[in-house]
Amino acid sequence: MIKITLPDGSIREYASGVTGAEIAESISPRLAKEVLSITVNSEIYDLSRSIETDAHIKLHKFDDDEGKHAFWHTSAHILAEAIESLFPGTKFGIGPAIENGFYYDIELPEGRALSENDFASINKKMLELCQQDNLITRKDITKADALKYFESKGDNYKTELISELEDGTITLYTQGNFTDLCRGPHLPSTGHIKAIQVLSLAGAYWRGDESRKQLTRVYGISFPKQKMLEEYLVMLEEAKKRDHRKIGKELELFHFSPKVGMGLALWLPQGTALRDRLESWLTGELNKRGYEMVKTPHIGNVELYKTSGHFEKYGKDSFQPIQTPAEGEAFMLKPMNCPHHVEIFKSKQYSYRDLPYRMAEFGTVYRYEQHGELHGLTRVRSFTQDDAHIFCRPDQVKEEFKKIIELIQYVFKSLGFTDYRSQISLRDPDDNSKYIGTDENWAKAEQAIQEASEEMGLKPVIETGEAAFYGPKLDFMVKDALGRMWQLGTIQVDYNLPERFNLEYKGTDNQMHQPIMLHRTIFGSMERFVAVLIEHTAGKFPLWLTPQQVVLLPISEKYNDYAKKVLDLLKNYDIRGQIDDRNEKIGRKIRDNELKRIPYLLVLGEKEAETETLSVRKQGQGDLGAMSIEEFAAVINNEIKENFNN
Amino acid sequence: MIKITLPDGSIREYASGVTGAEIAESISPRLAKEVLSITVNSEIYDLSRSIETDAHIKLHKFDDDEGKHAFWHTSAHILAEAIESLFPGTKFGIGPAIENGFYYDIELPEGRALSENDFASINKKMLELCQQDNLITRKDITKADALKYFESKGDNYKTELISELEDGTITLYTQGNFTDLCRGPHLPSTGHIKAIQVLSLAGAYWRGDESRKQLTRVYGISFPKQKMLEEYLVMLEEAKKRDHRKIGKELELFHFSPKVGMGLALWLPQGTALRDRLESWLTGELNKRGYEMVKTPHIGNVELYKTSGHFEKYGKDSFQPIQTPAEGEAFMLKPMNCPHHVEIFKSKQYSYRDLPYRMAEFGTVYRYEQHGELHGLTRVRSFTQDDAHIFCRPDQVKEEFKKIIELIQYVFKSLGFTDYRSQISLRDPDDNSKYIGTDENWAKAEQAIQEASEEMGLKPVIETGEAAFYGPKLDFMVKDALGRMWQLGTIQVDYNLPERFNLEYKGTDNQMHQPIMLHRTIFGSMERFVAVLIEHTAGKFPLWLTPQQVVLLPISEKYNDYAKKVLDLLKNYDIRGQIDDRNEKIGRKIRDNELKRIPYLLVLGEKEAETETLSVRKQGQGDLGAMSIEEFAAVINNEIKENFNN
């Protein structure tokens, strides 16, 4: 008999060789129906795989990341099986589960190409294979036999992969008529998949190498319930409409020029106005909270990054060092602002009374991403962090965490992100050796983070063993209007840089002590945050933030002067906007400006000019009727006030 | 006989072989006394050199740059002669005239070093040599003879220089007992120099090469009148006190860390506040004038700079390209913002009605400077331009120039630079071939600049032939409180980039036309401007701009609460400051904050707390007596209003 420990700590005894499926069945038949994979100690197993020794286990359903992973990984195999049956002779590359669904990279037979017209037949075939509820079986195989099998199929991509594997570690998975090289884990059978669909096609170089063959990447999605698929497709449709790249273009917020370089955003006037307003608003909040703003250059001597450790970390996969005419002098694009801020800290001497020193910068950093990884503003090569570093005493960590949490909560609320989660990453208490910093400081900091989170009303998930080697951290994820989670702000304790740069302050004991450094961002990066904000609001930004609050629409040229007068008067109320004095029909002007997500349109004609009023149209609500300028200003300013009071 | 044309166009006839000195004498004996060198056609001659053919000439006095140059160049030779006579065996490198005075790089005999203690004897000797009024003579010499002469003296630096010269182009100059390798020109005799003095010593690598020997650079100054020297030394003393590097440290405005890299300023909180206030004030003025702000990255693909021409211009003497993991993909740190702005312009299509497009950015650029060339904030490797590009039609150039001149005048006035000069650089009408753009556009633009300048009340110096190959320009130089001129803003017409990037707009004729691009800065660079502002104001910034307008000084701890209350109330009046709650005597607090150039100090004790008043001390004026908070706010706000009304 072996001892199986469940996540709640309870222990059950089973015969050696018991499977995950059997364990689930022994707990509840309902659970057995829903369970998709099992973590055995730290490895994920198929449900049908035998467990031979005592183990800690966790059963995974579709709700868990691990469950989804097995589900979508099996779905990728189904996709391949369907394609092989529809297009015999297709060669297969890799087919992993991804964050949302799965894909398979394939090479169709000579002269054949996939198009959207093929989706229906593939979908039909996949569903058929699922409904057959074929068993999925795992088999160890020697390298020689594996090579022989795929050579005989003509699958040269698979044989290339196998040739790099170590003999004795190779497994195949088979369902129905399809066998794939795979590590697993997979579902017990294909019948768990009730809804499955191809989503899109893309080109993908074999092994991401532009000098190799370009394969066809087929993306798909699947669910345990048909209704989930339907909801997902609706969400996807909505997400497409809200795609920040699409809206960014429509609203002329930013632009990418291949000539300047991919992943390097050019911020157009409207986007710049939005970003500047976000930055100046946050700067005001920082000032109120005792932060001091600094400015640092975008490069630093490589010696700086050797001391900080970034030189090693950002190696050959990164932007390479910048040589200069001087022998031995080279610079790096800064991947992080911290070393520069540390050097500012070191420009003075401190006593315990001078701490905390809260140093903030909207600092633009540069990190190389593969061309294929770039995506709009969310994966870029240059981004501006709303960065801050707090240099403090160990006894100030908790208070500083509370202050930062308060700020993050305030910012999220002001921007309409009411649903967010938090996660605390602690060190692995069983393996102190891989962390730097004293046990005492770690214990203090971990306690401080947890107490601060609790006192500020957070309900963080606690992940033990997930801390970086240099300190514990607290992360924030916001949920957008489509229910998607986005990682934004983070607060990170750091014992490493103070050590590497030998930072110090004079304590009450007149001795020198090492301060603790906190890294924190709220937005994460301005680029990513603006992208999230666009997708969350579908481009309908909060009124206080939006670049143009109003557009004035004179019905004809005759009323341009009145429009100018109104715009000037509105400026006195801090209301910003512009006049659409194009020689177009009023209906066209309204439509065009609604497309630009202008919150308020003011129609100005004879009646309005005579009575010094405005005909007000509100985004999404239509005509609000006539108002005086004072009344309209009150409407705007109340809406803004409400935004901050909610 | 030859015809000599004077600058006023009048023509005089002289015998061939006439000298500059003789021409001056023939015009007026008084002029002959003051004249120092002569431009013959485009070459500068010694006054004693013969003129053999018809020529345009200009006589130079000490007021002219050319006159100063000869004066200080001769002074460098006097310095060398004095040193050779005092320290026989000294070897000589180069000894040029510079912007303010002259220097000579020397190698003293083995075991001997110069110190400030030697200055008196060198000064005495130099003055003696001047008073001898020795003639200065020029002699052509063969390369072989020149080498022989300096070899015999053991002057290996001179022989190295000669070895690189072409035979037939080598001249020597001799005065008294000293002969130097030199192209000239020089004064006719040493007696013109009435006051001469060594100023300082520095180390300088031979030929600026750190792998070669370090020589001693001896700096000096000289004048035609003793009184001018005395005034200069007073100014120098005052300039030392106002050195922006010194004040920048005292006021904690910026910091340089060798670890981050020389020439890369780290802006400390007070400096950042100053810069941010300057930037946001200027941004407000730009918005009022129809500019649109953009943001662009600090790197660009090398292809961008190949198209723009900057790749060639910023070659091996510059920051080298940044390689990436992708084959053939490389980036450059941007030396200029223009190509990025051009790519923004190209992101849309334009009709004649859409122009002008005024695009502005505080854009940080990177240009490599030799280590030895770096100087505080005035010569750096990273600087932020208050850059703008105006894309306009040819018929809009004049109006745009007027608008920019208005803005520059407004900015200079608001910052207390009431004395400034301007210069228009036009093309050489005799050599159209070296300029790009049509004759018609050049003529139009040159006329537009001149008319705009005149209509805006400028009295620009007009320099023909000084235009860049891509367009004419207008430069601004401000005079600071010590009378020193600083080059700041510039407006430059550009036909080149629109051509290279194929920019276009649709004209009234429905055809595509090329817009004209104007480059303009007002401050030039934020770094340089802040340096100038510091030296101009000695760190006493205008009240509206200074980071801390007031510091509150509670007499003892007991009044800290009252100080907090006052500070909060002052915030309602947009007055910013802080409390000095250190446990120090009030006298000490006053002294420390006066050193920090705080405009107003508010002393708070029992009497003030009881009567809700402030005891106000003003920078440079001392005690202003007691005021209510309202009265004090009025004082501050009136001072700010006056700043902008003057």
Tab-separated table of C-alpha atoms in Angstrom, chain B residues 376-503:
chain	number	residue	atom	x	y	z
B	376	GLY	CA	28.922	69.885	-16.904
B	377	LEU	CA	25.547	70.232	-18.596
B	378	THR	CA	26.842	72.248	-21.543
B	379	ARG	CA	28.716	69.426	-23.273
B	380	VAL	CA	27.020	66.090	-22.606
B	381	ARG	CA	26.396	62.811	-24.359
B	382	SER	CA	22.651	62.777	-23.757
B	383	PHE	CA	20.453	65.820	-23.980
B	384	THR	CA	16.804	66.639	-24.386
B	385	GLN	CA	15.919	68.999	-27.195
B	386	ASP	CA	12.803	71.140	-26.952
B	387	ASP	CA	12.356	70.099	-30.515
B	388	ALA	CA	9.666	70.870	-33.036
B	389	HIS	CA	9.161	70.327	-36.724
B	390	ILE	CA	6.730	72.323	-38.761
B	391	PHE	CA	5.575	70.800	-42.004
B	392	CYS	CA	4.171	73.602	-44.124
B	393	ARG	CA	3.532	74.891	-47.608
B	394	PRO	CA	6.062	77.263	-49.201
B	395	ASP	CA	3.595	80.146	-48.819
B	396	GLN	CA	3.402	79.540	-45.053
B	397	VAL	CA	7.121	79.859	-44.269
B	398	LYS	CA	7.043	83.557	-43.421
B	399	GLU	CA	3.998	83.302	-41.162
B	400	GLU	CA	5.481	80.284	-39.364
B	401	PHE	CA	8.785	82.099	-38.858
B	402	LYS	CA	6.924	85.024	-37.342
B	403	LYS	CA	5.039	82.733	-34.990
B	404	ILE	CA	8.233	81.028	-33.897
B	405	ILE	CA	10.034	84.344	-33.396
B	406	GLU	CA	7.118	85.560	-31.275
B	407	LEU	CA	7.369	82.418	-29.146
B	408	ILE	CA	11.126	82.735	-28.748
B	409	GLN	CA	10.800	86.383	-27.755
B	410	TYR	CA	8.103	85.484	-25.237
B	411	VAL	CA	10.159	82.676	-23.723
B	412	PHE	CA	13.372	84.709	-23.483
B	413	LYS	CA	11.543	87.597	-21.850
B	414	SER	CA	9.740	85.375	-19.355
B	415	LEU	CA	13.061	83.906	-18.275
B	416	GLY	CA	14.852	87.236	-17.916
B	417	PHE	CA	17.023	87.149	-21.030
B	418	THR	CA	16.381	90.660	-22.243
B	419	ASP	CA	19.518	90.992	-24.367
B	420	TYR	CA	19.818	88.662	-27.321
B	421	ARG	CA	21.102	88.729	-30.860
B	422	SER	CA	20.013	86.966	-33.987
B	423	GLN	CA	21.755	85.898	-37.141
B	424	ILE	CA	20.357	84.887	-40.521
B	425	SER	CA	22.431	82.459	-42.558
B	426	LEU	CA	21.799	82.642	-46.301
B	427	ARG	CA	23.262	80.655	-49.149
B	428	ASP	CA	26.166	81.796	-51.250
B	429	PRO	CA	24.474	83.333	-54.293
B	430	ASP	CA	27.591	82.661	-56.385
B	431	ASP	CA	27.518	78.928	-55.841
B	432	ASN	CA	23.985	77.541	-56.116
B	433	SER	CA	25.232	74.097	-56.971
B	434	LYS	CA	26.057	73.062	-53.428
B	435	TYR	CA	22.510	73.592	-52.126
B	436	ILE	CA	19.494	71.367	-52.572
B	437	GLY	CA	15.971	72.687	-53.225
B	438	THR	CA	14.775	74.898	-56.061
B	439	ASP	CA	16.076	78.435	-56.604
B	440	GLU	CA	12.522	79.656	-56.347
B	441	ASN	CA	11.970	78.079	-52.933
B	442	TRP	CA	15.315	79.329	-51.624
B	443	ALA	CA	14.582	82.854	-52.767
B	444	LYS	CA	11.122	82.691	-51.197
B	445	ALA	CA	12.390	81.245	-47.925
B	446	GLU	CA	15.293	83.681	-47.611
B	447	GLN	CA	12.968	86.569	-48.248
B	448	ALA	CA	10.429	85.149	-45.805
B	449	ILE	CA	13.033	84.846	-43.024
B	450	GLN	CA	14.262	88.384	-43.547
B	451	GLU	CA	10.804	89.887	-43.705
B	452	ALA	CA	9.608	87.893	-40.705
B	453	SER	CA	12.651	89.007	-38.690
B	454	GLU	CA	12.128	92.614	-39.604
B	455	GLU	CA	8.415	92.573	-38.884
B	456	MET	CA	9.087	91.011	-35.473
B	457	GLY	CA	11.574	93.761	-34.617
B	458	LEU	CA	14.727	91.663	-34.768
B	459	LYS	CA	17.922	93.239	-36.039
B	460	PRO	CA	19.665	90.135	-37.283
B	461	VAL	CA	23.224	89.975	-38.565
B	462	ILE	CA	23.057	88.531	-42.071
B	463	GLU	CA	25.723	86.019	-43.012
B	464	THR	CA	25.819	85.158	-46.664
B	465	GLY	CA	27.139	81.720	-47.527
B	466	GLU	CA	26.599	80.402	-43.980
B	467	ALA	CA	23.403	78.451	-44.727
B	468	ALA	CA	23.451	74.662	-44.462
B	469	PHE	CA	23.235	72.827	-47.782
B	470	TYR	CA	19.614	71.990	-46.993
B	471	GLY	CA	18.239	75.455	-46.176
B	472	PRO	CA	18.679	78.934	-44.678
B	473	LYS	CA	18.339	79.516	-40.940
B	474	LEU	CA	17.873	82.007	-38.132
B	475	ASP	CA	19.890	81.615	-34.900
B	476	PHE	CA	19.452	83.250	-31.506
B	477	MET	CA	22.205	84.071	-29.026
B	478	VAL	CA	21.400	85.391	-25.541
B	479	LYS	CA	23.680	87.554	-23.422
B	480	ASP	CA	23.868	86.473	-19.798
B	481	ALA	CA	24.319	88.608	-16.684
B	482	LEU	CA	28.122	88.478	-17.140
B	483	GLY	CA	27.921	89.595	-20.744
B	484	ARG	CA	28.719	86.155	-22.153
B	485	MET	CA	26.893	85.090	-25.310
B	486	TRP	CA	25.206	81.692	-25.476
B	487	GLN	CA	23.812	80.144	-28.624
B	488	LEU	CA	20.302	78.905	-27.847
B	489	GLY	CA	17.363	78.638	-30.218
B	490	THR	CA	17.463	78.112	-33.928
B	491	ILE	CA	14.969	77.988	-36.801
B	492	GLN	CA	16.153	76.042	-39.816
B	493	VAL	CA	14.484	75.577	-43.187
B	494	ASP	CA	14.943	72.071	-44.604
B	495	TYR	CA	14.384	70.939	-48.180
B	496	ASN	CA	16.451	67.805	-47.652
B	497	LEU	CA	14.428	65.477	-45.422
B	498	PRO	CA	11.141	66.110	-47.285
B	499	GLU	CA	13.042	65.061	-50.408
B	500	ARG	CA	14.766	62.035	-48.873
B	501	PHE	CA	11.556	60.750	-47.279
B	502	ASN	CA	9.377	61.728	-50.210
B	503	LEU	CA	6.915	63.757	-48.114
